[in-house]
Amino acid sequence: MAFNPPKFVQSLLESCSPNPAKAGKTLLVINALGMVFAALSNTYAAAVDKNTSAKDKKFLVPAGFVTGAANIGLYYAMTTKIIDALQGKTTVKDGKEMVKVGLADKVLEYMGKNYDKDGKTLLQAAQEKFVDKEILKAGKVSEELKQDAKILLKKDNVITDEAKELFKKSFKSGFGVAGAFIGAVVGCAILTPIIRDVSAYFVQKRLEKNNPEMKDKPYKPYFEPTRIESVRYNRRPLTLKGYMAFTNKGNMKV
Amino acid sequence: MRLNSIQQQQRQNFKGNPVNWIANTVAKHPMIPIGLAGSSVVAQKIVMSGSEAVVGPVMDVGIGEVITKVTKEEDGRTRDSSKVQAIRTFSQSVGGTIVGVIIRMICIGAATALCMKAGQKVGGAFADIIQKNTNNASLENKYLYKKDMETWGKNIGGAVATLVMLGTNFIIDAPFINWINKKATDIVDNKILKNKKDDVETKEKEVK
């Protein structure tokens, strides 16, 4: 049976392929894709919102695009740099290979030079631990897999070159994933709130400038106890009314 | 004597260098990066949104405070709305994590099972495509094949989940997050209401 997937599927498969050097990058791309979708649907929610006037929408929709693009662009650029610094990077330019040494390479070098209590290098000890764990994991699935893993990873009780290569790849891939995690945490917990809140302030000011009646309405602070009873029917405070379309309407967290 | 001083110097250098410190720590626990290597978008989502749920609200309130001070706002509108946004951020990250993790897990499970099935049905042809892209995993070497298939499932499932979330966001997330937000707002409201009431009562007593 011939199996020839179309080009689109092939390129998709390639980006999802289990290449350990790309593990962190794959996570980054999927997350960025989710953020793009979230920004698009939030902007869509703002565009179809009935409570805002067409004049405001002309400003709100581009503002949504710009905020989303700035957020995602900064997140992507920062995380790529972090992953490269941790994992190292090999680029080919004009037929020449340029190697950027990352933290993972430095740690591997350090492990090769230093010894543990039993006189083995730290690298050897780590490789043995890795092989044992892999075989144990394979054995949990089936005996057949365990035999396969044993043959591939150990020959005459000595770790094979293939296993060493596998260890190195997994080790480096772990650093890439750590980089993706750090980028996600910094981007989501620090970068996004700053961009969102600061842009919300400017959007709000601009809306108030164009609609003076928003400013003139008697304003009661949201957390004032006297207001709490009357606020039940409308929980949204006046200040966020315009920007609510972005942050609250969509609830997008893809 | 000289040798000693060199060794001492080396030790001091080692202590002062953060790269070496990290190298030493990781070298002692080499299975940490290996374990991380197998993680999927599910782990990323948990780490990301978990930190957001803790840090995000604090950031929101802090930024509101900074904007109020910088622009010298008198009515404190930004400060108040930043508090609302903080509650919103918390409920969004909590609700988003719960729904997101469940959907991602379902998608990854389905994608892995499908990849395995397709491999077994199409046989060598499927393994050949994989071989071109990655390791020397063929159906003959079941161990590597399975390892690769799991990664395929994680990545494809994660990408598919992102698409699926576009729909479920409106259907499941929005009402769920609104419900959490309402509960969280009620809790904060009641707390502040109680505190203010106590304040007023004590002040009235003082006046009497």
CSV table of C-alpha atoms in Angstrom, one decimal, chain A residues 4-248:
chain,number,residue,atom,x,y,z
A,4,ASN,CA,2.2,9.4,0.0
A,5,PRO,CA,0.9,12.2,2.2
A,6,PRO,CA,0.4,15.6,0.6
A,7,LYS,CA,3.1,18.3,0.9
A,8,PHE,CA,1.2,20.3,3.6
A,9,VAL,CA,0.9,17.2,5.7
A,10,GLN,CA,4.5,16.4,5.2
A,11,SER,CA,5.7,19.8,6.3
A,12,LEU,CA,3.3,19.6,9.3
A,13,LEU,CA,4.8,16.2,10.2
A,14,GLU,CA,8.3,17.6,9.9
A,15,SER,CA,7.6,20.3,12.4
A,16,CYS,CA,6.1,17.8,14.8
A,17,SER,CA,8.8,15.2,14.2
A,18,PRO,CA,10.5,13.9,17.4
A,19,ASN,CA,13.8,15.6,16.8
A,20,PRO,CA,15.3,16.1,20.3
A,21,ALA,CA,17.1,19.2,19.2
A,22,LYS,CA,13.7,20.8,18.5
A,23,ALA,CA,11.8,19.8,21.6
A,24,GLY,CA,11.9,23.2,23.2
A,25,LYS,CA,11.2,25.0,19.9
A,26,THR,CA,8.1,22.8,19.2
A,27,LEU,CA,6.6,23.7,22.6
A,28,LEU,CA,7.4,27.4,21.9
A,29,VAL,CA,5.7,27.2,18.4
A,30,ILE,CA,2.6,25.5,19.7
A,31,ASN,CA,2.3,28.0,22.6
A,32,ALA,CA,2.8,31.0,20.3
A,33,LEU,CA,0.2,29.5,17.9
A,34,GLY,CA,-2.2,29.4,20.8
A,35,MET,CA,-1.5,33.0,21.8
A,36,VAL,CA,-2.0,34.1,18.2
A,37,PHE,CA,-5.4,32.4,18.1
A,38,ALA,CA,-6.3,33.9,21.5
A,39,ALA,CA,-5.4,37.4,20.4
A,40,LEU,CA,-7.4,36.9,17.1
A,41,SER,CA,-10.5,35.7,18.9
A,42,ASN,CA,-10.3,38.5,21.5
A,43,THR,CA,-10.1,41.0,18.8
A,44,TYR,CA,-13.0,39.3,17.0
A,45,ALA,CA,-15.0,39.5,20.2
A,46,ALA,CA,-14.3,43.2,20.4
A,47,ALA,CA,-15.3,43.7,16.8
A,48,VAL,CA,-18.7,42.1,17.2
A,49,ASP,CA,-19.4,43.6,20.6
A,50,LYS,CA,-22.8,45.4,20.5
A,51,ASN,CA,-22.0,47.7,23.4
A,52,THR,CA,-19.3,49.6,21.7
A,53,SER,CA,-19.9,52.1,18.9
A,54,ALA,CA,-18.5,51.7,15.4
A,55,LYS,CA,-16.3,54.8,15.9
A,56,ASP,CA,-14.7,53.2,19.0
A,57,LYS,CA,-14.3,49.9,17.2
A,58,LYS,CA,-12.2,51.6,14.5
A,59,PHE,CA,-9.7,52.3,17.2
A,60,LEU,CA,-10.2,49.2,19.5
A,61,VAL,CA,-9.7,46.6,16.8
A,62,PRO,CA,-6.3,47.8,15.6
A,63,ALA,CA,-5.3,48.4,19.2
A,64,GLY,CA,-6.1,44.7,19.9
A,65,PHE,CA,-4.0,43.6,16.9
A,66,VAL,CA,-1.0,45.8,18.0
A,67,THR,CA,-1.2,44.6,21.6
A,68,GLY,CA,-1.4,41.0,20.6
A,69,ALA,CA,1.4,41.3,18.1
A,70,ALA,CA,3.7,43.1,20.5
A,71,ASN,CA,3.0,40.5,23.2
A,72,ILE,CA,3.5,37.4,21.0
A,73,GLY,CA,6.5,38.9,19.2
A,74,LEU,CA,8.3,39.8,22.5
A,75,TYR,CA,7.5,36.4,23.9
A,76,TYR,CA,8.8,34.5,20.9
A,77,ALA,CA,12.0,36.5,20.5
A,78,MET,CA,12.8,36.2,24.2
A,79,THR,CA,12.1,32.5,24.4
A,80,THR,CA,14.1,31.7,21.3
A,81,LYS,CA,17.1,33.5,22.8
A,82,ILE,CA,16.7,31.6,26.1
A,83,ILE,CA,16.5,28.2,24.4
A,84,ASP,CA,19.5,28.9,22.3
A,85,ALA,CA,21.5,30.0,25.3
A,86,LEU,CA,20.6,26.9,27.3
A,87,GLN,CA,20.7,24.3,24.5
A,88,GLY,CA,23.3,25.6,22.1
A,89,LYS,CA,22.6,26.0,18.4
A,90,THR,CA,24.1,24.9,15.1
A,91,THR,CA,23.4,27.0,12.1
A,92,VAL,CA,24.6,26.4,8.5
A,93,LYS,CA,25.7,29.6,6.6
A,94,ASP,CA,27.3,29.5,3.2
A,95,GLY,CA,28.0,25.8,3.7
A,96,LYS,CA,29.9,26.4,7.0
A,97,GLU,CA,28.6,25.1,10.2
A,98,MET,CA,28.4,27.7,13.0
A,99,VAL,CA,28.2,26.2,16.5
A,100,LYS,CA,27.0,28.2,19.4
A,101,VAL,CA,27.9,26.5,22.7
A,102,GLY,CA,25.0,26.4,25.2
A,103,LEU,CA,24.8,25.7,28.9
A,104,ALA,CA,24.0,22.0,28.1
A,105,ASP,CA,27.3,21.6,26.3
A,106,LYS,CA,29.2,23.2,29.2
A,107,VAL,CA,27.4,20.9,31.7
A,108,LEU,CA,28.3,17.8,29.6
A,109,GLU,CA,31.9,18.9,29.4
A,110,TYR,CA,32.0,19.4,33.2
A,111,MET,CA,30.4,16.0,33.8
A,112,GLY,CA,33.1,14.4,31.6
A,113,LYS,CA,35.9,15.9,33.6
A,114,ASN,CA,34.7,15.3,37.1
A,115,TYR,CA,34.6,12.1,39.0
A,116,ASP,CA,32.2,10.7,41.6
A,117,LYS,CA,33.0,8.6,44.7
A,118,ASP,CA,33.3,5.3,42.8
A,119,GLY,CA,35.9,6.7,40.4
A,120,LYS,CA,33.6,7.0,37.4
A,121,THR,CA,33.1,10.2,35.6
A,122,LEU,CA,29.8,11.9,36.4
A,123,LEU,CA,28.9,11.5,32.7
A,124,GLN,CA,29.3,7.7,32.9
A,125,ALA,CA,27.3,7.5,36.1
A,126,ALA,CA,24.5,9.6,34.5
A,127,GLN,CA,24.5,7.4,31.3
A,128,GLU,CA,24.2,4.3,33.4
A,129,LYS,CA,21.3,5.7,35.3
A,130,PHE,CA,19.6,6.8,32.1
A,131,VAL,CA,20.0,3.4,30.5
A,132,ASP,CA,18.6,1.6,33.5
A,133,LYS,CA,15.6,3.9,33.7
A,134,GLU,CA,14.9,3.5,30.0
A,135,ILE,CA,14.9,-0.3,30.2
A,136,LEU,CA,12.7,-0.2,33.3
A,137,LYS,CA,10.3,2.1,31.6
A,138,ALA,CA,10.1,-0.2,28.5
A,139,GLY,CA,9.6,-3.2,30.7
A,140,LYS,CA,6.5,-1.6,32.2
A,141,VAL,CA,4.9,-1.6,28.7
A,142,SER,CA,5.8,-5.1,27.6
A,143,GLU,CA,8.5,-7.7,27.8
A,144,GLU,CA,9.2,-7.5,24.1
A,145,LEU,CA,9.9,-3.7,24.3
A,146,LYS,CA,12.2,-4.4,27.3
A,147,GLN,CA,14.2,-6.9,25.3
A,148,ASP,CA,14.5,-4.5,22.4
A,149,ALA,CA,15.6,-1.7,24.7
A,150,LYS,CA,18.2,-4.0,26.3
A,151,ILE,CA,19.7,-5.0,23.0
A,152,LEU,CA,19.8,-1.4,21.7
A,153,LEU,CA,21.2,0.2,24.9
A,154,LYS,CA,23.5,-2.4,26.4
A,155,LYS,CA,25.9,-4.9,24.8
A,156,ASP,CA,27.7,-7.3,27.1
A,157,ASN,CA,26.6,-5.1,30.0
A,158,VAL,CA,28.5,-2.1,28.4
A,159,ILE,CA,26.6,0.9,27.3
A,160,THR,CA,26.5,1.2,23.5
A,161,ASP,CA,27.4,4.3,21.5
A,162,GLU,CA,23.8,4.5,20.4
A,163,ALA,CA,22.7,4.8,24.0
A,164,LYS,CA,25.4,7.5,24.7
A,165,GLU,CA,24.1,9.4,21.7
A,166,LEU,CA,20.5,9.0,23.0
A,167,PHE,CA,21.5,10.2,26.4
A,168,LYS,CA,23.2,13.3,25.0
A,169,LYS,CA,20.2,14.2,22.8
A,170,SER,CA,17.7,13.7,25.6
A,171,PHE,CA,19.9,15.8,28.0
A,172,LYS,CA,20.2,18.7,25.5
A,173,SER,CA,16.5,18.4,24.7
A,174,GLY,CA,15.7,18.7,28.4
A,175,PHE,CA,17.6,22.0,28.5
A,176,GLY,CA,15.6,23.3,25.5
A,177,VAL,CA,12.4,22.4,27.2
A,178,ALA,CA,13.5,24.1,30.4
A,179,GLY,CA,14.2,27.2,28.2
A,180,ALA,CA,10.7,27.0,26.8
A,181,PHE,CA,9.2,26.8,30.3
A,182,ILE,CA,11.2,29.8,31.6
A,183,GLY,CA,10.2,31.8,28.5
A,184,ALA,CA,6.5,30.8,29.1
A,185,VAL,CA,6.6,31.7,32.7
A,186,VAL,CA,8.3,35.1,32.2
A,187,GLY,CA,6.2,35.9,29.2
A,188,CYS,CA,2.9,34.9,30.7
A,189,ALA,CA,3.3,36.1,34.3
A,190,ILE,CA,5.3,39.3,33.7
A,191,LEU,CA,5.4,40.4,30.1
A,192,THR,CA,1.7,39.9,29.3
A,193,PRO,CA,0.3,41.8,32.4
A,194,ILE,CA,2.6,44.7,31.7
A,195,ILE,CA,1.6,45.0,28.0
A,196,ARG,CA,-2.1,44.4,28.8
A,197,ASP,CA,-2.5,46.8,31.7
A,198,VAL,CA,-0.5,49.6,30.2
A,199,SER,CA,-2.2,49.3,26.8
A,200,ALA,CA,-5.6,49.1,28.7
A,201,TYR,CA,-4.8,52.4,30.3
A,202,PHE,CA,-4.1,54.2,27.0
A,203,VAL,CA,-7.1,52.6,25.3
A,204,GLN,CA,-9.3,53.8,28.2
A,205,LYS,CA,-7.9,57.4,28.1
A,206,ARG,CA,-8.4,57.6,24.4
A,207,LEU,CA,-12.0,56.3,24.7
A,208,GLU,CA,-12.7,58.9,27.4
A,209,LYS,CA,-11.3,61.6,25.3
A,210,ASN,CA,-13.5,60.7,22.4
A,211,ASN,CA,-16.6,60.1,24.6
A,212,PRO,CA,-16.6,62.9,27.2
A,213,GLU,CA,-19.9,61.5,28.6
A,214,MET,CA,-18.0,58.5,30.0
A,215,LYS,CA,-15.9,60.7,32.2
A,216,ASP,CA,-18.9,62.8,33.4
A,217,LYS,CA,-20.9,59.8,34.7
A,218,PRO,CA,-20.9,59.8,38.5
A,219,TYR,CA,-18.2,57.3,39.4
A,220,LYS,CA,-18.3,55.1,42.4
A,221,PRO,CA,-15.3,52.9,43.3
A,222,TYR,CA,-15.9,49.3,42.7
A,223,PHE,CA,-14.9,48.2,46.1
A,224,GLU,CA,-16.8,50.8,48.1
A,225,PRO,CA,-19.2,48.9,50.4
A,226,THR,CA,-22.1,51.2,49.7
A,227,ARG,CA,-21.8,50.4,46.0
A,228,ILE,CA,-21.7,46.6,46.4
A,229,GLU,CA,-25.5,46.2,46.6
A,230,SER,CA,-26.2,48.4,43.7
A,231,VAL,CA,-23.4,46.9,41.6
A,232,ARG,CA,-24.9,43.4,41.6
A,233,TYR,CA,-26.8,44.0,38.3
A,234,ASN,CA,-23.7,45.4,36.6
A,235,ARG,CA,-20.4,44.1,38.0
A,236,ARG,CA,-18.3,45.9,35.4
A,237,PRO,CA,-16.8,49.1,36.7
A,238,LEU,CA,-17.0,52.1,34.5
A,239,THR,CA,-13.3,52.4,33.9
A,240,LEU,CA,-13.0,49.1,32.1
A,241,LYS,CA,-16.1,49.5,30.0
A,242,GLY,CA,-14.2,50.1,26.8
A,243,TYR,CA,-11.4,47.7,27.3
A,244,MET,CA,-13.7,45.0,28.6
A,245,ALA,CA,-14.2,43.9,25.0
A,246,PHE,CA,-10.6,42.7,24.9
A,247,THR,CA,-10.1,41.2,28.3
A,248,ASN,CA,-13.5,39.9,29.4
